[in-house]
PDB file of C-alpha atoms and ligand atoms in Angstrom:
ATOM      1  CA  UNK A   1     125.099  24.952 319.756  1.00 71.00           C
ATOM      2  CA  UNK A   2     123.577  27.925 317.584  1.00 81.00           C
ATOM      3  CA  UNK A   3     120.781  29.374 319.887  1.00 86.00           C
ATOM      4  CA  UNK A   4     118.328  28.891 317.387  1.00 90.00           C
ATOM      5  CA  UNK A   5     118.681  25.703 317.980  1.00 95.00           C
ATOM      6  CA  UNK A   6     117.641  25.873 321.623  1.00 97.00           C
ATOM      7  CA  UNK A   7     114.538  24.173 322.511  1.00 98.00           C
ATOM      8  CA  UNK A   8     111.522  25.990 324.262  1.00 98.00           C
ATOM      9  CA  UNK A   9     110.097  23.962 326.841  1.00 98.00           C
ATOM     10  CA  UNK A  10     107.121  25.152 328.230  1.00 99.00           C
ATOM     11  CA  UNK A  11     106.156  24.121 331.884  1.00 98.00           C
ATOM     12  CA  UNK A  12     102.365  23.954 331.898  1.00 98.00           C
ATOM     13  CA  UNK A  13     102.721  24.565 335.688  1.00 98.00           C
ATOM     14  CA  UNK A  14     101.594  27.925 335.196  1.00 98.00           C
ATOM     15  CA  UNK A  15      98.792  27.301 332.443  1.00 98.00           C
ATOM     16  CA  UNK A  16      95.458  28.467 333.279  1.00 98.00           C
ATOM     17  CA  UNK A  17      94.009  24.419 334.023  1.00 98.00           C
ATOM     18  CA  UNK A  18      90.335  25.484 332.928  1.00 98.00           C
ATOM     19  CA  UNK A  19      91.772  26.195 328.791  1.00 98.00           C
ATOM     20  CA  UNK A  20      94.817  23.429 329.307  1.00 98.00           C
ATOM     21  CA  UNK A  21      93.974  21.907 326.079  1.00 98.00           C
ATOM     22  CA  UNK A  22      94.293  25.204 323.886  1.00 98.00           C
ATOM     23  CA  UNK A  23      97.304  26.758 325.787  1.00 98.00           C
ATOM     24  CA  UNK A  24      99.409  24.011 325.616  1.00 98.00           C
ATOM     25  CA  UNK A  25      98.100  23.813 321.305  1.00 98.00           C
ATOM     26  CA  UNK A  26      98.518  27.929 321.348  1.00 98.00           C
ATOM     27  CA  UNK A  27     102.579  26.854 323.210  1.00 98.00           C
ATOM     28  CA  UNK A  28     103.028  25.027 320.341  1.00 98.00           C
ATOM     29  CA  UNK A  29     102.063  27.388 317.341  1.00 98.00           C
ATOM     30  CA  UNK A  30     104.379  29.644 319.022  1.00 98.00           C
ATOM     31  CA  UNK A  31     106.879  27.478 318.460  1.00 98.00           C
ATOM     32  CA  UNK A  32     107.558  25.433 322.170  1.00 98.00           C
ATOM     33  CA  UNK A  33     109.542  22.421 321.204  1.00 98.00           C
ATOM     34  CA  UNK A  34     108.504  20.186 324.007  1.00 98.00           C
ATOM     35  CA  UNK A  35     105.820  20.383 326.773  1.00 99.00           C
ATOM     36  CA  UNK A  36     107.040  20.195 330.370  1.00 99.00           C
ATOM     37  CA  UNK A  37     104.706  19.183 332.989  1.00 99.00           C
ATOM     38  CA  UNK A  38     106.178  19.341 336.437  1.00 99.00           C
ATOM     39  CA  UNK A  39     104.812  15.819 338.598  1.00 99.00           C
ATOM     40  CA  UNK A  40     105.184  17.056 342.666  1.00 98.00           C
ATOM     41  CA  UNK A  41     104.271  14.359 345.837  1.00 98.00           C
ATOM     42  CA  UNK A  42     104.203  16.458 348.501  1.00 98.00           C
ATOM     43  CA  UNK A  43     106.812  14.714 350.321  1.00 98.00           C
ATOM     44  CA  UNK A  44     110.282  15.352 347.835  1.00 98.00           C
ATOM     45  CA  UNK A  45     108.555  18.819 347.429  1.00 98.00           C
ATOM     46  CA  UNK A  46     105.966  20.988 349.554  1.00 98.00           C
ATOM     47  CA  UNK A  47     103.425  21.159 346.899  1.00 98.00           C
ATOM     48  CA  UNK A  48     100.880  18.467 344.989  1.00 98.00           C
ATOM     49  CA  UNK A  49     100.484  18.799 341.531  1.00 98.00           C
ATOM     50  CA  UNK A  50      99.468  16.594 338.452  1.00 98.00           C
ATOM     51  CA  UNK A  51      99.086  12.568 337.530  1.00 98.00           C
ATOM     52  CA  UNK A  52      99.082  10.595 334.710  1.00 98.00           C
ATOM     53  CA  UNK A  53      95.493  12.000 334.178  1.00 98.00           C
ATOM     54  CA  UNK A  54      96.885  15.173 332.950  1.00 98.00           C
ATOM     55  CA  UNK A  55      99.764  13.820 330.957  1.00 98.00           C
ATOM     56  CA  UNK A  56      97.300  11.774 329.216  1.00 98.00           C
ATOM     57  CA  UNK A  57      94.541  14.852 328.698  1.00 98.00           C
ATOM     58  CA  UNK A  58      98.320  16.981 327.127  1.00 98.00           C
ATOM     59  CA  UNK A  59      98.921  13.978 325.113  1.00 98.00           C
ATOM     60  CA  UNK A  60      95.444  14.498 323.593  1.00 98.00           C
ATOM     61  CA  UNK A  61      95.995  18.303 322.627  1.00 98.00           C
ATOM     62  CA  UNK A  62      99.644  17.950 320.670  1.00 98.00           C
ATOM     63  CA  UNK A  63     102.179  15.866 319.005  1.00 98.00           C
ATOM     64  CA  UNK A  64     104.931  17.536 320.149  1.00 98.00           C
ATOM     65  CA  UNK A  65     107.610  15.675 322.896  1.00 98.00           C
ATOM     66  CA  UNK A  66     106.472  15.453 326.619  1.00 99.00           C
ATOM     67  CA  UNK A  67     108.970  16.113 328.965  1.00 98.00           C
ATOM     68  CA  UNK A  68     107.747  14.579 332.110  1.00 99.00           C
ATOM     69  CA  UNK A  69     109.288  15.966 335.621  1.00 99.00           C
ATOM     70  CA  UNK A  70     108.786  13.459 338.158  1.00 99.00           C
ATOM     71  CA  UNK A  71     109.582  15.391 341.377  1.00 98.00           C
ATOM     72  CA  UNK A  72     108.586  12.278 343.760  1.00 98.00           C
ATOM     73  CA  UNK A  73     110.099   9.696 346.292  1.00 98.00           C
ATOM     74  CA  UNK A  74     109.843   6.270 345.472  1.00 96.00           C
ATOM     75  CA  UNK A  75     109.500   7.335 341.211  1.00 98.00           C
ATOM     76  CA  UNK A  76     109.717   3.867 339.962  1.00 97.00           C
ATOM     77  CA  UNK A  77     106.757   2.481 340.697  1.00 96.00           C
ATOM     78  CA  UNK A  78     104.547   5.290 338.855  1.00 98.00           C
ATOM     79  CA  UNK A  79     106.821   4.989 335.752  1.00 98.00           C
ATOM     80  CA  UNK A  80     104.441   2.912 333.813  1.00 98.00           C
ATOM     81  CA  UNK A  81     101.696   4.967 334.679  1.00 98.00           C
ATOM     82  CA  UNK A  82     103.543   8.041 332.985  1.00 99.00           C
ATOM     83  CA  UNK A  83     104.812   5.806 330.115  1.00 99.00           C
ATOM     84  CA  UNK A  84     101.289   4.567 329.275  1.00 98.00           C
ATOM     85  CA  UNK A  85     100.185   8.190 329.606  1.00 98.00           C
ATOM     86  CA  UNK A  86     101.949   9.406 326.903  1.00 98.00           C
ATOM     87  CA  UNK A  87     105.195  10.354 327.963  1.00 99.00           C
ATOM     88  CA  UNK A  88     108.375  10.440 325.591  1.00 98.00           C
ATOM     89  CA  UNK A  89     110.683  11.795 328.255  1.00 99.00           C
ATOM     90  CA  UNK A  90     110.847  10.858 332.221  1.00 99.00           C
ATOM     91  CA  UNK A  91     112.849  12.654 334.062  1.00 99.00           C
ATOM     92  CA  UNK A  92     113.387  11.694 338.260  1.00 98.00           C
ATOM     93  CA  UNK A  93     115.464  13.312 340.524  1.00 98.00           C
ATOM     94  CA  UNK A  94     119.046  11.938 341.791  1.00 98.00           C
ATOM     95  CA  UNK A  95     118.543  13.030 345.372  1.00 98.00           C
ATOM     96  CA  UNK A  96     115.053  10.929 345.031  1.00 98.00           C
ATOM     97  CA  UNK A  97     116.070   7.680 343.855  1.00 97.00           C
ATOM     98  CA  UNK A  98     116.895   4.645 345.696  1.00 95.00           C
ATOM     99  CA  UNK A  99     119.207   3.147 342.473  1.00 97.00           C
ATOM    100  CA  UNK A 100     119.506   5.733 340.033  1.00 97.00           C
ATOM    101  CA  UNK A 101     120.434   2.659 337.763  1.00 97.00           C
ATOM    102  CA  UNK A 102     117.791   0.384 338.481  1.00 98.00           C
ATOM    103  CA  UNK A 103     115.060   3.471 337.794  1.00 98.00           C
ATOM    104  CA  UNK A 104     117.364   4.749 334.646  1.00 98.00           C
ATOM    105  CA  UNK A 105     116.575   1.079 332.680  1.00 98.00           C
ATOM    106  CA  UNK A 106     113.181   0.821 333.489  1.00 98.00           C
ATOM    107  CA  UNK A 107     112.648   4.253 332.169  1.00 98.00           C
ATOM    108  CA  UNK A 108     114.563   2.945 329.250  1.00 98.00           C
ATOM    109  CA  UNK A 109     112.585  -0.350 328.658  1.00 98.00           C
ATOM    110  CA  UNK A 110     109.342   1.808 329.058  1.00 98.00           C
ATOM    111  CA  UNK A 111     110.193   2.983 325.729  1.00 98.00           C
ATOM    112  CA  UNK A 112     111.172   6.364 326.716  1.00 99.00           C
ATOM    113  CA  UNK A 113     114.235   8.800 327.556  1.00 98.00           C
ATOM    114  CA  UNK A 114     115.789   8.751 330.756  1.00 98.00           C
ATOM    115  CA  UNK A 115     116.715  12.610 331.980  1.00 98.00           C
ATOM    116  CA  UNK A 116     118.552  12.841 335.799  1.00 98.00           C
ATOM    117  CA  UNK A 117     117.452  15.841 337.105  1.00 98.00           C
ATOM    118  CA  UNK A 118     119.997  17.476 339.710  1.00 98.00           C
ATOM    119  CA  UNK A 119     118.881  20.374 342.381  1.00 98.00           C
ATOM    120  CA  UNK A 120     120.979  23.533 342.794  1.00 98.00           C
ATOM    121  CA  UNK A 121     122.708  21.621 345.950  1.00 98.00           C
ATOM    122  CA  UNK A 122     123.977  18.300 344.318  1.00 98.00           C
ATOM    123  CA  UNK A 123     127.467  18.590 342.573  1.00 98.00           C
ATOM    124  CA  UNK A 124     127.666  17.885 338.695  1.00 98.00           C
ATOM    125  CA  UNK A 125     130.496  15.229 339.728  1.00 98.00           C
ATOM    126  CA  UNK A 126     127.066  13.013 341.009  1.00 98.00           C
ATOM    127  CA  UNK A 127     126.361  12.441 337.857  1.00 98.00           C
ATOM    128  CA  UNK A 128     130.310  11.371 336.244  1.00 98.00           C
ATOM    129  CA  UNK A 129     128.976   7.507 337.061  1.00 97.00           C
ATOM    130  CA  UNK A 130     125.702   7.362 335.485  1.00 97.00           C
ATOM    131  CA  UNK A 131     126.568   9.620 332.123  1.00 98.00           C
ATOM    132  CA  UNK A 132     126.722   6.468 329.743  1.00 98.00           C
ATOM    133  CA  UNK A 133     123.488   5.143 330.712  1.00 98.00           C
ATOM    134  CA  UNK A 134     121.632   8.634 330.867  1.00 98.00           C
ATOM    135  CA  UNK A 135     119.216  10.026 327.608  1.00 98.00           C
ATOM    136  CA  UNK A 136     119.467  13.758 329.394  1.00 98.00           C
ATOM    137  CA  UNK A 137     120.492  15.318 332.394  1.00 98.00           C
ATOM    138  CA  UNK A 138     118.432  18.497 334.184  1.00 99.00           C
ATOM    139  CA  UNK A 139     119.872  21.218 336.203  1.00 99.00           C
ATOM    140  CA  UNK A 140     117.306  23.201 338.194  1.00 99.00           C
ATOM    141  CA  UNK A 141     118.241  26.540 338.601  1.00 98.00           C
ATOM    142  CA  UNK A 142     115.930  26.939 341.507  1.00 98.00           C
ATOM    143  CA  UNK A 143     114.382  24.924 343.949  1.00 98.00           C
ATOM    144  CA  UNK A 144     112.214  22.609 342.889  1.00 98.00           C
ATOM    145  CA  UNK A 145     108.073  23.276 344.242  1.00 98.00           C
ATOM    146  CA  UNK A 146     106.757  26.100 342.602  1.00 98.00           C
ATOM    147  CA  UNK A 147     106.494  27.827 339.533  1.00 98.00           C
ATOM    148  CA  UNK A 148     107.959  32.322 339.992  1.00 98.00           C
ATOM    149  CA  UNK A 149     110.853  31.678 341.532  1.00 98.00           C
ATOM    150  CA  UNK A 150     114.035  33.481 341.151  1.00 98.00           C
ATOM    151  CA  UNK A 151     116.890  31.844 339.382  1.00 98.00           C
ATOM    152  CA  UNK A 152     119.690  30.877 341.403  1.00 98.00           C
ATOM    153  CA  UNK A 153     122.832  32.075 339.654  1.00 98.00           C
ATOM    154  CA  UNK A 154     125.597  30.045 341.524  1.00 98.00           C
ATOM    155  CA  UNK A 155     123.576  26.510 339.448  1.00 98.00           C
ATOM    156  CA  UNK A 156     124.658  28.215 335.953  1.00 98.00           C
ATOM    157  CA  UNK A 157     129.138  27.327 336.525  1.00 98.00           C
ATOM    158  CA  UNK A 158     127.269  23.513 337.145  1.00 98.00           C
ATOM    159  CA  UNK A 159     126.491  23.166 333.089  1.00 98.00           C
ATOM    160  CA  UNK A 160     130.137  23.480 331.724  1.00 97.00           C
ATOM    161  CA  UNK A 161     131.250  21.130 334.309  1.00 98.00           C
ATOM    162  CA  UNK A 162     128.487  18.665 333.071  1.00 98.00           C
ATOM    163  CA  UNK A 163     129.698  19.557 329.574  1.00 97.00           C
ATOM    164  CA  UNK A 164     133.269  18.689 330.110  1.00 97.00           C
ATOM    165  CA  UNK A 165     132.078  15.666 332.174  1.00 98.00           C
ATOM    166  CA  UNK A 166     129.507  14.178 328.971  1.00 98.00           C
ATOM    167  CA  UNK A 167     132.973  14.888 326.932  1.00 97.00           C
ATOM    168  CA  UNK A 168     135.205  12.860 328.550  1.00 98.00           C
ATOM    169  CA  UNK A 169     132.429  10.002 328.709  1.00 98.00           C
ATOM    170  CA  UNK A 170     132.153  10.322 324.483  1.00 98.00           C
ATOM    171  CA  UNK A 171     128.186  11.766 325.112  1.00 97.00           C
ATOM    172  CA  UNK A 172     129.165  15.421 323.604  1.00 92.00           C
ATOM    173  CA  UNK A 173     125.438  14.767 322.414  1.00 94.00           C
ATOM    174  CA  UNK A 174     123.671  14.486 325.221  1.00 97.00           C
ATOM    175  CA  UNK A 175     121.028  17.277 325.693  1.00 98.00           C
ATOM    176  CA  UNK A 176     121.375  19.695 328.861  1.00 98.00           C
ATOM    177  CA  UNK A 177     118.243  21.324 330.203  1.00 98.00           C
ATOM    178  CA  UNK A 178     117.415  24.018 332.409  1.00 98.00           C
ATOM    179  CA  UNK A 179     114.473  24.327 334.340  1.00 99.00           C
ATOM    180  CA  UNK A 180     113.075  27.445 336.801  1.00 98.00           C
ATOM    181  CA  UNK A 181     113.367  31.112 336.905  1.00 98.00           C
ATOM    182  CA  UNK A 182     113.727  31.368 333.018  1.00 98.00           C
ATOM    183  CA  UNK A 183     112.635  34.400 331.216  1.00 98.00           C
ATOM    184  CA  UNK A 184     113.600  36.813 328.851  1.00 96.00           C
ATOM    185  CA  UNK A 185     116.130  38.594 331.582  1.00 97.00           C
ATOM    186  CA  UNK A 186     118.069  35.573 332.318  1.00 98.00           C
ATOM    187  CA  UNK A 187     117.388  33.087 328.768  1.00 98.00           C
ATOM    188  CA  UNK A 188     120.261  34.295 327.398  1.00 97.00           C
ATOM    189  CA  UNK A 189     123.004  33.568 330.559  1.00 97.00           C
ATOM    190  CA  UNK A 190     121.635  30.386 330.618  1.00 97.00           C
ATOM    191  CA  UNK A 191     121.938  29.511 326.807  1.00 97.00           C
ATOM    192  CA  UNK A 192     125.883  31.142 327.473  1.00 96.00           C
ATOM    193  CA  UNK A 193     126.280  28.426 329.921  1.00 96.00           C
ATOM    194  CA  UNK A 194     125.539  26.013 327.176  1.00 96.00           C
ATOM    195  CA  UNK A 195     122.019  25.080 327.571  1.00 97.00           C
ATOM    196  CA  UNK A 196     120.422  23.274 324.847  1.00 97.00           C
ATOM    197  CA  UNK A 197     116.539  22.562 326.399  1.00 98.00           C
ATOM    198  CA  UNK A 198     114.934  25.640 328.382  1.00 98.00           C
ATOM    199  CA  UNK A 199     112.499  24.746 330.210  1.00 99.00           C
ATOM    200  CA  UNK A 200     110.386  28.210 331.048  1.00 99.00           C
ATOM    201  CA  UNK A 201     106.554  27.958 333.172  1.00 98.00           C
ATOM    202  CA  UNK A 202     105.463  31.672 334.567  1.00 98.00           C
ATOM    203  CA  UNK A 203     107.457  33.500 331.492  1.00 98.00           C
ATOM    204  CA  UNK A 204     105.080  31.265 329.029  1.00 98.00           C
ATOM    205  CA  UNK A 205     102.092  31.386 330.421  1.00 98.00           C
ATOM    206  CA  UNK A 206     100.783  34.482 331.659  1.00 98.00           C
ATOM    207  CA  UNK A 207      98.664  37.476 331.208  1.00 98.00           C
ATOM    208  CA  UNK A 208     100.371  37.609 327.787  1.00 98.00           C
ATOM    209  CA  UNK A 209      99.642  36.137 324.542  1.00 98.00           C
ATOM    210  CA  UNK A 210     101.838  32.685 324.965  1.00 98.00           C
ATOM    211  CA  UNK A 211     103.091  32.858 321.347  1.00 98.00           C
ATOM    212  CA  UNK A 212     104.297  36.815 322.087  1.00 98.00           C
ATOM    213  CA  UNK A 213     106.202  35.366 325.367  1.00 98.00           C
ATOM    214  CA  UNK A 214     107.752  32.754 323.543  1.00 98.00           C
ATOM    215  CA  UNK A 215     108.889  35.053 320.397  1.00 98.00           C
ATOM    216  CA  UNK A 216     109.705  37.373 323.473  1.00 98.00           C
ATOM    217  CA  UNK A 217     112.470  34.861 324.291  1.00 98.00           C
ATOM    218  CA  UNK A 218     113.555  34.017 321.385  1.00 97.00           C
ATOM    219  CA  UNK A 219     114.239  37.373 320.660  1.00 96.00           C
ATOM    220  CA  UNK A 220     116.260  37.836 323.643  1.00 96.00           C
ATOM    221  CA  UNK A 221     118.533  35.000 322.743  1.00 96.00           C
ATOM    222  CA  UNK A 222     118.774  36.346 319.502  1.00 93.00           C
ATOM    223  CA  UNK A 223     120.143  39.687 320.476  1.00 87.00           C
ATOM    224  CA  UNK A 224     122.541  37.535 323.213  1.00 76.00           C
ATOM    225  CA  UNK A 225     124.025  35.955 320.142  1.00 69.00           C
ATOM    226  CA  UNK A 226     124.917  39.146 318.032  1.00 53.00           C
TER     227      UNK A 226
HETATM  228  C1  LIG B 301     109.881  23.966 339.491  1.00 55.16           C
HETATM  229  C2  LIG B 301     109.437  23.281 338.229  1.00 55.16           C
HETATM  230  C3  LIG B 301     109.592  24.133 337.042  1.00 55.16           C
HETATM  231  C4  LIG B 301     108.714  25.343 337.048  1.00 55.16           C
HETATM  232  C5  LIG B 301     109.372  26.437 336.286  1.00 55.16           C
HETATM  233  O1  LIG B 301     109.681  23.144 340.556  1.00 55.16           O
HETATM  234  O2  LIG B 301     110.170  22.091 338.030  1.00 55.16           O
HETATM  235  O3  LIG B 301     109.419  23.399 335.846  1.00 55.16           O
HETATM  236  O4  LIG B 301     107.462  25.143 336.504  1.00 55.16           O
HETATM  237  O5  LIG B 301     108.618  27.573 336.457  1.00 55.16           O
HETATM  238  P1  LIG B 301     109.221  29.028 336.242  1.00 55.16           P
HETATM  239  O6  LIG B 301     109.656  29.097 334.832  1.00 55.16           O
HETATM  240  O7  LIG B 301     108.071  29.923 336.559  1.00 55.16           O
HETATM  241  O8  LIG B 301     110.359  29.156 337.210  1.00 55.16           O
HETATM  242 ZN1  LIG B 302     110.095  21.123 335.972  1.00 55.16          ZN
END
């Protein structure tokens, strides 16, 4: 994978919520591929976030991909919800699923992609099963919760193992993302690990102008490459 190829995801986790509409438009000038938007419960994670309501207000603002992070108990029966909100991609969590099969086809007859998002305890070999059936995986690189946290190094070994792992299955194709504690510092030794999809909240939206950041990381993976 050339590193220009990488996809930008931006998490609008840390967008300023009164201007949602134009940062996630001024995200995409600057060149984000996708739009993350990180879904908490409370209960898989210690923090309450966004619904359907705000999928469907992103949806509104851009045309690019929504990558929808579903960090919830019980995620099957909102999946409609997110599906009718706009959402191309739903992503759940293994450790949060009852039958990772059972939620992976209903994402699938919903119309969208199916990601299985894995956190920085849960071996890569959970996933060997499920790999044919899968649109995506997701390796968090921190805990999932909150937005500033420090990557977790030890998670970055887990992507070649997934790598060898989609091989053997015949799914060389199948995109790998990264999500938390991405920024221009530590982009480009998780694009080494073979990253295709990074996903990247505080780093994006900030004090800065959120086409700079972006062209900040870009730039960073650029020089990583030379
Ligand atoms: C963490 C979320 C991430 C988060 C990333 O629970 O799933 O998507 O927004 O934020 P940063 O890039 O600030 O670590
Ligand atoms: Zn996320």
């Amino acid at each position: 994978m050339e590193y220009e190829d990488i996809i930008i995801a931006p998490s609008i986790l840390s967008a300023d919520f009164a201007r949602l509409g134009e940062q996630v438009q001024e995200a995409e000038a600057g060149g984000a591929g996708w739009i993350h938007i990180d879904v908490m419960d409370g209960r898989f994670v210690p923090n309450i976030t966004m619904g359907p309501l705000v999928v469907e207000a992103v949806r509104r603002s851009t045309d690019i991909p929504l990558d929808v992070h579903l960090m919830m108990i019980e995620p099957e029966h909102m999946l409609p919800a997110f599906a009718d909100a706009g959402a191309d991609h739903i992503t759940v969590h293994y450790e949060a699923c009852q039958d990772v099969y059972r939620t992976v086809n209903m994402i699938k007859r919903l119309g969208c992609k199916a990601g299985i998002a894995i956190n920085p305890h849960t071996r890569a070999a959970a996933l060997y099963e499920i790999i044919p059936i899968i649109d995506e995986i997701m390796v968090m690189t921190v805990s999932p919760g909150f937005g500033g946290q420090s990557l977790i190094e030890e998670t970055l070994p887990k992507i070649a193992r997934l790598r060898a792992m989609v091989a053997d299955k015949k799914r060389e194709h199948m995109p790998i993302i990264t999500d938390g504690g991405i920024n221009f510092n530590t982009a480009p030794s998780v694009a080494q690990a073979g990253s295709d999809v990074l996903v990247v909240g505080s780093a994006v939206f900030n004090d800065n102008p959120i086409a700079d950041n972006i062209a900040a990381l870009r730039d960073a993976l650029r020089s990583e490459e030379m």
